[in-house]
XYZ file of C-alpha atoms in Angstrom:
625
model
C -14.702 15.989 -9.524
C -11.090 14.882 -9.884
C -8.456 14.502 -7.195
C -5.394 12.428 -8.050
C -3.421 12.311 -4.781
C -1.283 9.182 -4.785
C -0.732 7.349 -1.495
C 0.856 3.934 -1.250
C 1.655 1.919 1.828
C 4.771 -0.235 2.129
C 4.914 -3.862 1.246
C 2.827 -6.389 3.092
C 0.583 -3.820 4.803
C 2.338 -4.696 8.027
C 4.087 -2.370 10.459
C 7.778 -1.960 9.878
C 10.382 -2.850 12.478
C 12.369 -0.281 14.370
C 14.859 -0.541 17.168
C 15.479 2.487 19.333
C 19.144 1.795 19.956
C 19.836 1.916 16.222
C 18.823 5.569 15.918
C 20.362 8.162 18.216
C 18.293 11.307 18.525
C 20.940 13.248 16.660
C 20.191 11.175 13.567
C 16.448 11.351 14.014
C 16.543 15.126 14.034
C 19.233 15.680 11.399
C 17.594 17.825 8.734
C 18.979 15.853 5.787
C 17.055 12.770 6.940
C 13.723 14.630 7.052
C 11.213 15.989 4.564
C 11.513 19.546 3.368
C 7.837 20.530 3.343
C 8.876 23.962 2.070
C 9.063 22.219 -1.306
C 5.257 22.261 -1.183
C 4.686 25.592 0.577
C 7.656 27.758 1.619
C 5.509 29.469 4.257
C 2.102 29.433 5.920
C 1.293 32.526 3.882
C 1.746 30.542 0.666
C -0.571 27.838 1.993
C -3.171 30.438 2.982
C -2.920 32.096 -0.425
C -3.771 28.862 -2.235
C -6.572 28.181 0.227
C -8.130 31.598 -0.423
C -7.647 31.193 -4.182
C -9.526 27.890 -4.167
C -12.311 29.344 -2.021
C -12.812 32.102 -4.600
C -12.574 29.734 -7.569
C -15.321 27.515 -6.141
C -17.795 30.351 -6.627
C -17.181 30.234 -10.405
C -18.302 26.634 -10.769
C -22.042 27.260 -10.603
C -21.868 29.436 -13.731
C -21.354 26.274 -15.793
C -24.350 24.415 -14.447
C -26.614 23.412 -17.341
C -24.063 24.442 -19.986
C -21.719 21.447 -20.228
C -23.368 20.175 -23.402
C -21.702 23.106 -25.187
C -18.181 22.150 -26.196
C -16.570 25.513 -25.381
C -18.190 25.601 -21.935
C -17.207 22.009 -21.215
C -13.570 22.752 -22.072
C -13.606 25.882 -19.873
C -15.154 23.930 -17.018
C -12.629 21.090 -17.243
C -9.801 23.635 -17.198
C -11.282 25.325 -14.111
C -11.856 21.954 -12.478
C -8.225 21.015 -13.067
C -6.928 24.284 -11.607
C -9.007 23.839 -8.443
C -8.224 20.155 -8.073
C -4.477 20.666 -8.383
C -4.464 23.286 -5.649
C -6.621 21.169 -3.318
C -4.181 18.299 -3.895
C -1.255 20.433 -2.752
C -3.135 21.782 0.245
C -4.266 18.319 1.285
C -0.812 16.813 0.814
C 0.819 19.480 2.990
C -1.657 19.054 5.856
C -1.531 15.266 5.624
C 2.270 15.132 5.777
C 2.470 17.579 8.675
C 0.066 15.512 10.753
C 1.844 12.237 9.967
C 5.042 13.705 11.369
C 3.242 14.224 14.690
C -0.258 12.906 15.400
C -0.547 15.433 18.251
C 0.257 18.478 16.067
C -2.907 20.513 16.653
C -2.065 23.035 13.949
C -1.710 20.219 11.393
C -5.000 18.672 12.541
C -6.681 22.063 12.100
C -5.249 22.440 8.587
C -6.351 18.920 7.684
C -9.890 19.582 8.909
C -10.005 22.822 6.916
C -8.928 21.060 3.732
C -11.367 18.190 4.254
C -14.156 20.774 4.510
C -12.885 22.575 1.415
C -12.673 19.303 -0.528
C -16.212 18.453 0.555
C -17.448 21.837 -0.680
C -15.630 21.251 -3.960
C -17.212 17.813 -4.316
C -20.670 19.222 -3.662
C -20.128 22.141 -6.069
C -19.045 19.846 -8.916
C -21.607 17.119 -8.224
C -23.654 18.230 -11.247
C -20.783 17.543 -13.649
C -21.013 13.798 -14.218
C -24.831 13.591 -14.347
C -24.863 16.489 -16.821
C -22.229 14.908 -19.054
C -23.981 11.552 -18.876
C -27.293 13.157 -19.827
C -25.910 13.953 -23.286
C -26.941 11.672 -26.176
C -24.396 8.954 -26.948
C -23.576 10.321 -30.415
C -22.876 13.767 -28.955
C -20.633 12.301 -26.259
C -18.673 10.322 -28.822
C -18.271 13.417 -30.998
C -17.010 15.426 -28.023
C -14.512 12.714 -27.056
C -13.064 12.736 -30.554
C -12.837 16.524 -30.883
C -9.442 18.204 -30.962
C -10.281 20.525 -28.062
C -11.146 17.614 -25.758
C -8.414 15.222 -26.811
C -6.527 15.412 -23.517
C -9.781 14.748 -21.615
C -10.924 11.799 -23.735
C -9.826 9.083 -21.317
C -11.340 10.936 -18.365
C -14.665 11.360 -20.149
C -14.605 7.733 -21.179
C -14.246 6.731 -17.531
C -17.295 8.863 -16.689
C -19.344 7.200 -19.426
C -18.423 3.768 -18.034
C -19.879 4.813 -14.694
C -23.181 5.859 -16.262
C -25.297 3.118 -14.723
C -23.812 3.950 -11.304
C -24.236 7.726 -11.460
C -27.232 9.201 -9.660
C -29.309 12.322 -10.175
C -27.806 15.745 -9.530
C -29.547 16.052 -6.156
C -28.546 12.548 -5.106
C -24.930 13.115 -6.143
C -24.859 16.385 -4.204
C -26.244 14.622 -1.122
C -23.679 11.802 -1.337
C -20.904 14.364 -1.716
C -22.039 16.125 1.474
C -22.213 12.819 3.338
C -18.782 11.672 2.125
C -16.763 13.159 5.026
C -18.758 11.052 7.510
C -17.598 7.854 5.798
C -14.088 8.670 7.032
C -15.234 8.767 10.662
C -14.846 5.017 11.382
C -11.218 5.088 10.237
C -10.547 8.337 12.107
C -11.970 6.857 15.316
C -9.948 3.680 14.788
C -6.764 5.703 14.237
C -7.347 7.705 17.397
C -7.999 4.528 19.379
C -5.039 2.593 17.976
C -2.550 5.469 17.912
C -3.853 7.924 20.498
C -5.726 6.034 23.231
C -3.884 2.727 22.944
C -1.087 2.308 25.492
C 1.807 0.059 24.397
C 2.777 -2.579 26.924
C 6.152 -2.362 28.680
C 8.088 -5.599 29.220
C 11.558 -6.655 30.321
C 13.587 -7.679 27.296
C 16.013 -10.609 27.207
C 18.694 -8.414 28.811
C 16.402 -7.338 31.651
C 15.901 -3.826 30.284
C 12.385 -2.362 30.204
C 11.166 -1.705 26.655
C 7.899 -0.417 25.255
C 6.448 -2.819 22.669
C 5.172 -0.854 19.691
C 4.062 -1.575 16.148
C 7.531 -0.344 15.229
C 9.737 -2.675 17.256
C 7.478 -5.693 17.810
C 8.627 -7.733 14.797
C 12.266 -7.047 15.588
C 11.751 -8.576 19.031
C 10.213 -11.687 17.430
C 13.534 -12.362 15.707
C 15.156 -13.113 19.068
C 16.559 -16.678 19.307
C 15.102 -17.277 22.800
C 11.721 -18.903 22.158
C 10.349 -18.280 25.636
C 11.168 -14.592 25.270
C 9.469 -14.488 21.862
C 6.400 -16.150 23.341
C 6.289 -13.588 26.139
C 6.597 -10.720 23.637
C 3.877 -12.209 21.426
C 1.387 -12.730 24.245
C 2.049 -9.351 25.858
C 1.791 -7.478 22.566
C -1.506 -9.002 21.446
C -3.004 -8.931 24.925
C -2.385 -5.187 25.050
C -4.859 -4.746 22.181
C -7.734 -6.294 24.117
C -8.571 -2.868 25.535
C -9.540 -1.545 22.081
C -10.947 -4.684 20.433
C -14.617 -3.758 20.923
C -14.061 -0.204 19.682
C -12.140 -1.572 16.695
C -14.891 -4.092 15.921
C -17.484 -1.310 16.020
C -15.478 0.992 13.753
C -14.772 -1.807 11.253
C -18.451 -2.786 11.256
C -19.417 0.851 10.617
C -16.870 1.127 7.807
C -18.078 -2.045 6.069
C -21.724 -0.952 6.435
C -20.844 2.348 4.771
C -19.068 0.491 1.944
C -22.076 -1.712 1.310
C -24.520 1.173 1.595
C -22.659 3.259 -0.959
C -22.348 0.275 -3.301
C -26.094 -0.344 -3.081
C -26.878 3.359 -3.555
C -24.815 3.340 -6.736
C -26.413 0.124 -8.002
C -23.398 -2.150 -7.674
C -23.951 -5.809 -6.811
C -21.652 -5.439 -3.812
C -18.885 -3.301 -2.379
C -16.425 -5.727 -3.996
C -17.833 -4.906 -7.430
C -17.719 -1.195 -6.557
C -14.084 -1.380 -5.425
C -12.962 -3.355 -8.484
C -14.760 -1.003 -10.869
C -12.493 1.846 -9.765
C -9.607 -0.005 -11.444
C -11.677 -1.404 -14.341
C -10.897 -4.859 -12.973
C -13.470 -7.646 -13.475
C -14.459 -9.735 -10.460
C -12.851 -12.754 -12.132
C -9.385 -11.320 -11.464
C -10.105 -11.164 -7.716
C -11.776 -14.570 -7.438
C -9.101 -16.120 -9.662
C -6.435 -14.803 -7.288
C -8.134 -16.313 -4.247
C -8.734 -19.679 -5.927
C -5.208 -19.845 -7.409
C -3.608 -19.181 -4.029
C -5.909 -21.633 -2.255
C -4.940 -24.284 -4.826
C -1.277 -23.641 -4.003
C -1.399 -23.548 -0.220
C 0.761 -26.700 -0.195
C 3.840 -24.528 -0.873
C 3.122 -22.455 2.237
C 2.411 -25.590 4.281
C 5.777 -26.977 3.123
C 7.491 -23.824 4.336
C 5.836 -24.055 7.752
C 6.967 -27.687 7.932
C 10.510 -26.556 7.081
C 10.386 -23.982 9.894
C 9.216 -26.654 12.306
C 12.082 -28.976 11.338
C 14.821 -26.339 11.442
C 13.662 -24.983 14.809
C 13.138 -28.527 16.185
C 9.683 -27.791 17.591
C 6.414 -29.757 17.584
C 4.318 -26.926 16.136
C 5.094 -23.517 14.659
C 3.400 -20.659 16.551
C 2.981 -17.036 15.547
C 6.026 -16.129 17.594
C 8.143 -18.590 15.548
C 7.440 -16.989 12.171
C 10.061 -14.234 12.206
C 13.102 -15.784 13.835
C 15.710 -16.338 11.082
C 16.340 -19.957 10.117
C 20.060 -19.291 9.718
C 23.086 -18.549 11.854
C 22.350 -15.519 14.043
C 25.752 -14.044 13.204
C 24.708 -13.779 9.535
C 21.528 -11.975 10.504
C 23.513 -9.494 12.605
C 25.894 -8.803 9.730
C 23.036 -8.206 7.292
C 22.573 -4.576 8.322
C 22.444 -1.534 6.080
C 23.037 1.914 7.596
C 21.083 4.420 5.537
C 23.957 5.664 3.365
C 25.016 2.104 2.566
C 21.412 1.136 1.856
C 21.095 3.947 -0.653
C 24.316 2.887 -2.401
C 23.155 -0.730 -2.610
C 19.759 0.333 -3.978
C 21.392 2.415 -6.702
C 23.426 -0.653 -7.702
C 20.515 -3.071 -7.530
C 18.257 -0.934 -9.717
C 20.801 -0.559 -12.534
C 18.839 -2.930 -14.825
C 16.262 -0.112 -15.110
C 18.759 2.196 -16.811
C 20.938 5.221 -16.114
C 18.125 7.778 -16.131
C 16.051 5.817 -13.611
C 19.038 5.423 -11.267
C 19.910 9.128 -11.593
C 16.360 10.062 -10.576
C 16.575 7.804 -7.527
C 19.913 9.354 -6.545
C 18.365 12.831 -6.828
C 15.525 11.776 -4.507
C 18.018 10.540 -1.903
C 19.998 13.777 -2.044
C 17.077 16.236 -1.997
C 15.089 15.191 1.085
C 12.264 13.293 -0.573
C 12.492 10.836 2.358
C 11.660 11.244 6.058
C 13.758 8.363 7.282
C 13.903 7.672 11.016
C 11.200 6.936 13.644
C 10.164 9.584 16.154
C 7.541 9.724 18.888
C 4.028 10.301 17.520
C 5.203 9.883 13.927
C 3.091 7.680 11.666
C 4.344 4.081 11.723
C 5.120 1.995 8.647
C 6.069 3.444 5.303
C 4.431 5.006 2.264
C 4.921 7.220 -0.762
C 2.593 10.077 -1.620
C 2.598 13.047 -3.965
C 0.538 15.579 -5.851
C 0.776 16.410 -9.552
C 2.612 19.674 -8.815
C 5.052 18.330 -6.216
C 7.774 15.754 -6.115
C 6.979 12.517 -4.238
C 7.405 12.250 -0.459
C 8.405 8.964 1.189
C 7.794 8.210 4.869
C 9.940 5.558 6.571
C 10.784 4.302 10.040
C 14.232 3.050 9.152
C 16.097 0.556 11.343
C 19.099 -0.553 9.207
C 17.488 -3.935 8.449
C 17.235 -5.698 5.112
C 13.444 -5.410 5.365
C 13.641 -1.652 5.695
C 16.104 -1.342 2.828
C 13.602 -3.251 0.691
C 10.885 -0.877 1.910
C 12.943 2.040 0.576
C 13.275 0.281 -2.791
C 9.519 -0.389 -2.736
C 8.530 3.209 -2.023
C 11.106 4.533 -4.498
C 9.311 2.421 -7.094
C 6.110 4.302 -6.317
C 7.954 7.613 -6.397
C 9.521 6.942 -9.791
C 6.169 5.794 -11.145
C 4.680 9.172 -10.178
C 7.693 11.059 -11.498
C 7.647 9.326 -14.901
C 3.874 9.604 -15.223
C 3.711 13.288 -14.339
C 6.431 14.104 -16.862
C 4.612 12.272 -19.669
C 0.894 12.585 -18.960
C -1.498 15.542 -18.721
C -3.232 15.992 -15.385
C -6.371 14.098 -16.340
C -4.256 11.036 -17.190
C -1.974 11.342 -14.177
C -1.943 9.296 -11.015
C -1.969 5.518 -11.085
C -4.429 2.813 -10.366
C -3.230 1.008 -7.231
C -3.514 -2.143 -9.332
C -0.600 -0.963 -11.482
C 1.197 1.210 -8.916
C 2.104 -1.783 -6.755
C 3.763 -3.415 -9.767
C 6.183 -0.495 -9.988
C 7.155 -0.849 -6.328
C 7.267 -4.631 -6.108
C 9.415 -4.948 -9.224
C 12.069 -2.932 -7.399
C 12.043 -5.355 -4.481
C 12.448 -8.335 -6.802
C 15.338 -6.614 -8.578
C 17.007 -5.905 -5.245
C 16.671 -9.487 -4.046
C 18.031 -10.787 -7.361
C 21.004 -8.454 -6.910
C 21.644 -9.489 -3.302
C 21.289 -13.218 -4.019
C 23.761 -12.806 -6.872
C 26.235 -11.167 -4.470
C 25.902 -13.766 -1.676
C 29.389 -14.983 -0.710
C 28.583 -17.928 1.566
C 25.931 -20.627 1.945
C 24.810 -19.003 5.187
C 24.354 -15.646 3.532
C 22.429 -17.238 0.674
C 20.238 -19.111 3.161
C 19.459 -15.850 4.923
C 18.473 -14.163 1.660
C 16.434 -17.158 0.499
C 14.603 -17.061 3.820
C 13.931 -13.336 3.374
C 12.686 -13.781 -0.185
C 10.408 -16.616 0.901
C 9.014 -14.490 3.727
C 8.612 -11.540 1.379
C 6.478 -13.547 -1.037
C 4.638 -15.178 1.857
C 3.765 -11.736 3.235
C 2.880 -10.223 -0.119
C 0.861 -13.098 -1.565
C -0.369 -15.569 1.019
C -0.836 -13.007 3.813
C -2.543 -10.434 1.590
C -4.824 -13.027 0.027
C -5.747 -14.245 3.505
C -6.568 -10.625 4.353
C -8.616 -10.384 1.148
C -10.548 -13.532 2.018
C -11.219 -12.055 5.462
C -12.476 -8.849 3.819
C -14.732 -10.730 1.447
C -16.282 -12.719 4.286
C -16.967 -9.704 6.512
C -18.437 -7.717 3.625
C -20.619 -10.668 2.640
C -21.829 -11.002 6.246
C -22.772 -7.324 6.502
C -24.455 -7.313 3.080
C -26.614 -10.230 4.272
C -27.596 -8.347 7.422
C -25.265 -10.079 9.874
C -23.265 -8.462 12.665
C -19.528 -8.056 13.175
C -18.692 -8.399 16.848
C -15.156 -8.680 18.176
C -15.804 -12.339 18.988
C -16.992 -13.085 15.443
C -14.025 -11.287 13.913
C -11.624 -13.129 16.220
C -13.107 -16.521 15.286
C -12.928 -15.791 11.561
C -9.325 -14.646 11.845
C -8.251 -17.818 13.657
C -10.113 -20.008 11.156
C -8.272 -18.437 8.232
C -4.899 -18.637 10.009
C -5.428 -22.358 10.465
C -6.373 -22.921 6.827
C -3.540 -20.907 5.323
C -0.731 -22.147 7.550
C -1.661 -25.826 7.725
C -1.185 -28.732 10.129
C 2.340 -27.817 11.235
C 1.051 -24.464 12.559
C -0.615 -23.873 15.920
C -2.949 -20.893 16.152
C -2.717 -19.014 19.462
C -5.824 -17.437 20.963
C -3.972 -14.111 21.328
C -3.449 -14.017 17.549
C -7.213 -13.710 17.086
C -6.806 -9.931 17.430
C -4.629 -9.730 14.320
C -7.417 -8.176 12.240
C -7.451 -4.958 14.288
C -3.815 -4.223 13.374
C -4.601 -3.872 9.648
C -5.626 -0.280 8.824
C -6.133 -1.198 5.154
C -9.433 -2.860 6.038
C -10.822 0.680 6.113
C -9.946 0.982 2.419
C -12.113 -1.765 0.983
C -10.462 -4.482 -1.094
C -7.115 -2.754 -1.345
C -4.705 -5.441 -0.193
C -5.393 -8.022 -2.924
C -3.508 -5.700 -5.261
C -0.249 -6.423 -3.449
C -0.584 -10.064 -4.526
C -1.574 -9.375 -8.136
C 1.179 -6.763 -8.293
C 4.012 -9.065 -7.233
C 2.767 -11.716 -9.665
C 2.816 -9.177 -12.512
C 6.153 -7.754 -11.341
C 7.720 -11.221 -11.243
C 6.756 -11.792 -14.889
C 8.046 -8.372 -15.987
C 11.352 -8.656 -14.096
C 11.835 -12.133 -15.530
C 11.329 -10.738 -19.031
C 13.759 -7.874 -18.402
C 16.402 -10.310 -17.138
C 15.984 -12.663 -20.108
C 15.702 -10.033 -22.865
C 19.199 -8.851 -23.814
C 17.872 -6.403 -26.445
C 16.473 -3.997 -23.837
C 12.984 -4.132 -25.380
C 11.381 -5.503 -22.208
C 12.961 -2.724 -20.104
C 11.769 -0.131 -22.592
C 8.224 -1.523 -22.382
C 8.451 -1.404 -18.599
C 9.556 2.258 -18.509
C 6.722 3.107 -20.913
C 4.399 1.370 -18.474
C 5.739 3.598 -15.645
C 4.966 6.656 -17.789
C 1.452 5.593 -18.771
C -0.469 6.848 -15.730
C -4.175 6.269 -16.281
C -4.018 6.677 -20.059
C -5.552 3.200 -20.431
C -7.202 0.543 -18.296
C -4.814 -1.128 -15.801
C -5.128 -4.594 -17.327
C -4.445 -3.167 -20.792
C -1.370 -1.272 -19.557
C 0.021 -4.466 -18.031
C -0.717 -6.430 -21.187
C 1.220 -3.861 -23.247
C 4.095 -4.222 -20.781
C 4.038 -7.992 -21.278
C 1.792 -9.684 -18.678
C -1.839 -10.877 -18.812
C -3.413 -10.657 -15.358
C -6.741 -12.131 -16.482
C -4.872 -15.438 -16.567
C -3.935 -17.532 -13.532
C -0.491 -18.152 -15.059
C 1.347 -15.184 -13.423
C 0.115 -16.205 -9.955
C 0.903 -19.874 -10.497
C 4.375 -19.039 -11.863
C 5.185 -16.876 -8.858
C 4.089 -19.556 -6.394
C 6.150 -22.152 -8.253
C 9.108 -19.821 -7.835
C 8.210 -19.599 -4.136
C 8.292 -23.400 -4.032
C 11.685 -23.490 -5.773
C 13.138 -21.145 -3.140
C 11.935 -23.487 -0.390
C 13.407 -26.455 -2.232
C 16.808 -24.756 -2.585
C 16.763 -23.849 1.081
C 15.957 -27.445 2.018
C 18.822 -28.747 -0.150
C 21.384 -26.467 1.516
C 20.115 -27.308 5.007
C 20.238 -31.039 4.278
C 23.772 -30.665 2.974
C 24.677 -28.935 6.246
C 22.988 -31.685 8.255
C 20.469 -29.298 9.845
C 17.415 -31.196 8.578
C 16.867 -34.755 7.394
């Protein structure tokens, strides 16, 4: 089985900020700011045609059962498998995008359910493939991999061989394939609880106007200078989640149990080992990340201390973490209406070359982005695509610097897919998330370098330094804290322990205290933070944000220092590589060794240097001692 749908969520795995007054309904509904899903299927009839075609093609699969040891039959089967997989990708992408535009779209939900059933049937029908290939003698497998007819499938077959010890019998594989849809149930229930049943709290804002606090506008409200108002927002927002905390604990527990069960069934030591094996990443890379960050928590503690001193408070609370540490007037000026944001992005990404910038411009002009928030639309941001479509980027844009950086981030994913699909055959397409996040995070670093270089005043530079610090904090320290949380809950379940809401709350508060240090005060309401992170239903995903920014920092640094253009050329080759090699090998060819702690340590030293520069400017201005 092979499905290579690429889905990436925006930086930090946190909800994006939106502000209703920024987006009149006329803009929200303007066609040029929305996806053109006709680029996938011009009509329902075209969708139905592909659906019927796949249904008929599935019946041809059984004819190859028992014959894959014959080279001609194996080639025919792989070609059939590719044709089916590519169509299922398109069908799934279309249904997925339609539902994310409106969670209450019943027609989209019906289409999605149909495709999930079709994909399950496909998985069951092809379940014999890997066991049959793996049953071949090693010398025969090696001969097949080296044959001219199978050249384009060599890497794919190699990946199957690597999974040999974790591949079950034909009957067992067929059973697991049939059970697979049920493993999505915990996340589906969570999504319905958090997006469907959950009722956002309504409060009076600082101006006395009633506003609904949502995942979209919550962080924007925490930037307000009035601390008492921020505190009220913080407590009201988190308290509103108490109604779904037990349901969320139960769904997360069920999801982790499923992860551990599947890992055990496939003879992995743990679900962590199973998750890392998908990217060919050794456990050392994960544990090295956690230990390296824990050894450098003093930089984060220094930043919290700086916040405390600038804000003149005894302790920093959760509601003090987003208010800018600079003149409010600068923050208000640092806005980017969508057209301006796109112009700035095109300028900031110029170090990647004319062709790259031209491709980004084309994406902006041809409705690859669904830009503004709407009721019942999926929150946050992501990029997704299929091999036979252009990428699609979802946003909830609010004119902020953060959201402009989110566009740059998701455009990085989009260009990665575009370059890969132009260069690689289908079986080498897609990207490991481990490498995909490098492509997106590098864009953010390039944009911040550009903006810092254009800063005209000390206040503007302070604002940008603050943003860059918070960006790295969110992408490294926050994601590694999430990863440590994941590791602990998976370890608990693997050892037969429970995951109640109370236990999850206690663990979350314990980690908050460790990561943020003595100058930080954990609030009991913040204990519910874990239930706002949907990525916990995709085991051990978020650590890749941290490894990615560390790798991206090294690669951007090389591109800035290398005047010959060789580093940029290596980077663009990396974007075009897809899955043609193991992720760590692709990064090493591009110029960074992620088996070493050096990239992480270098990035955190840079983080420390940003704090130091900020302190120097603030001392010069007499704002801190």
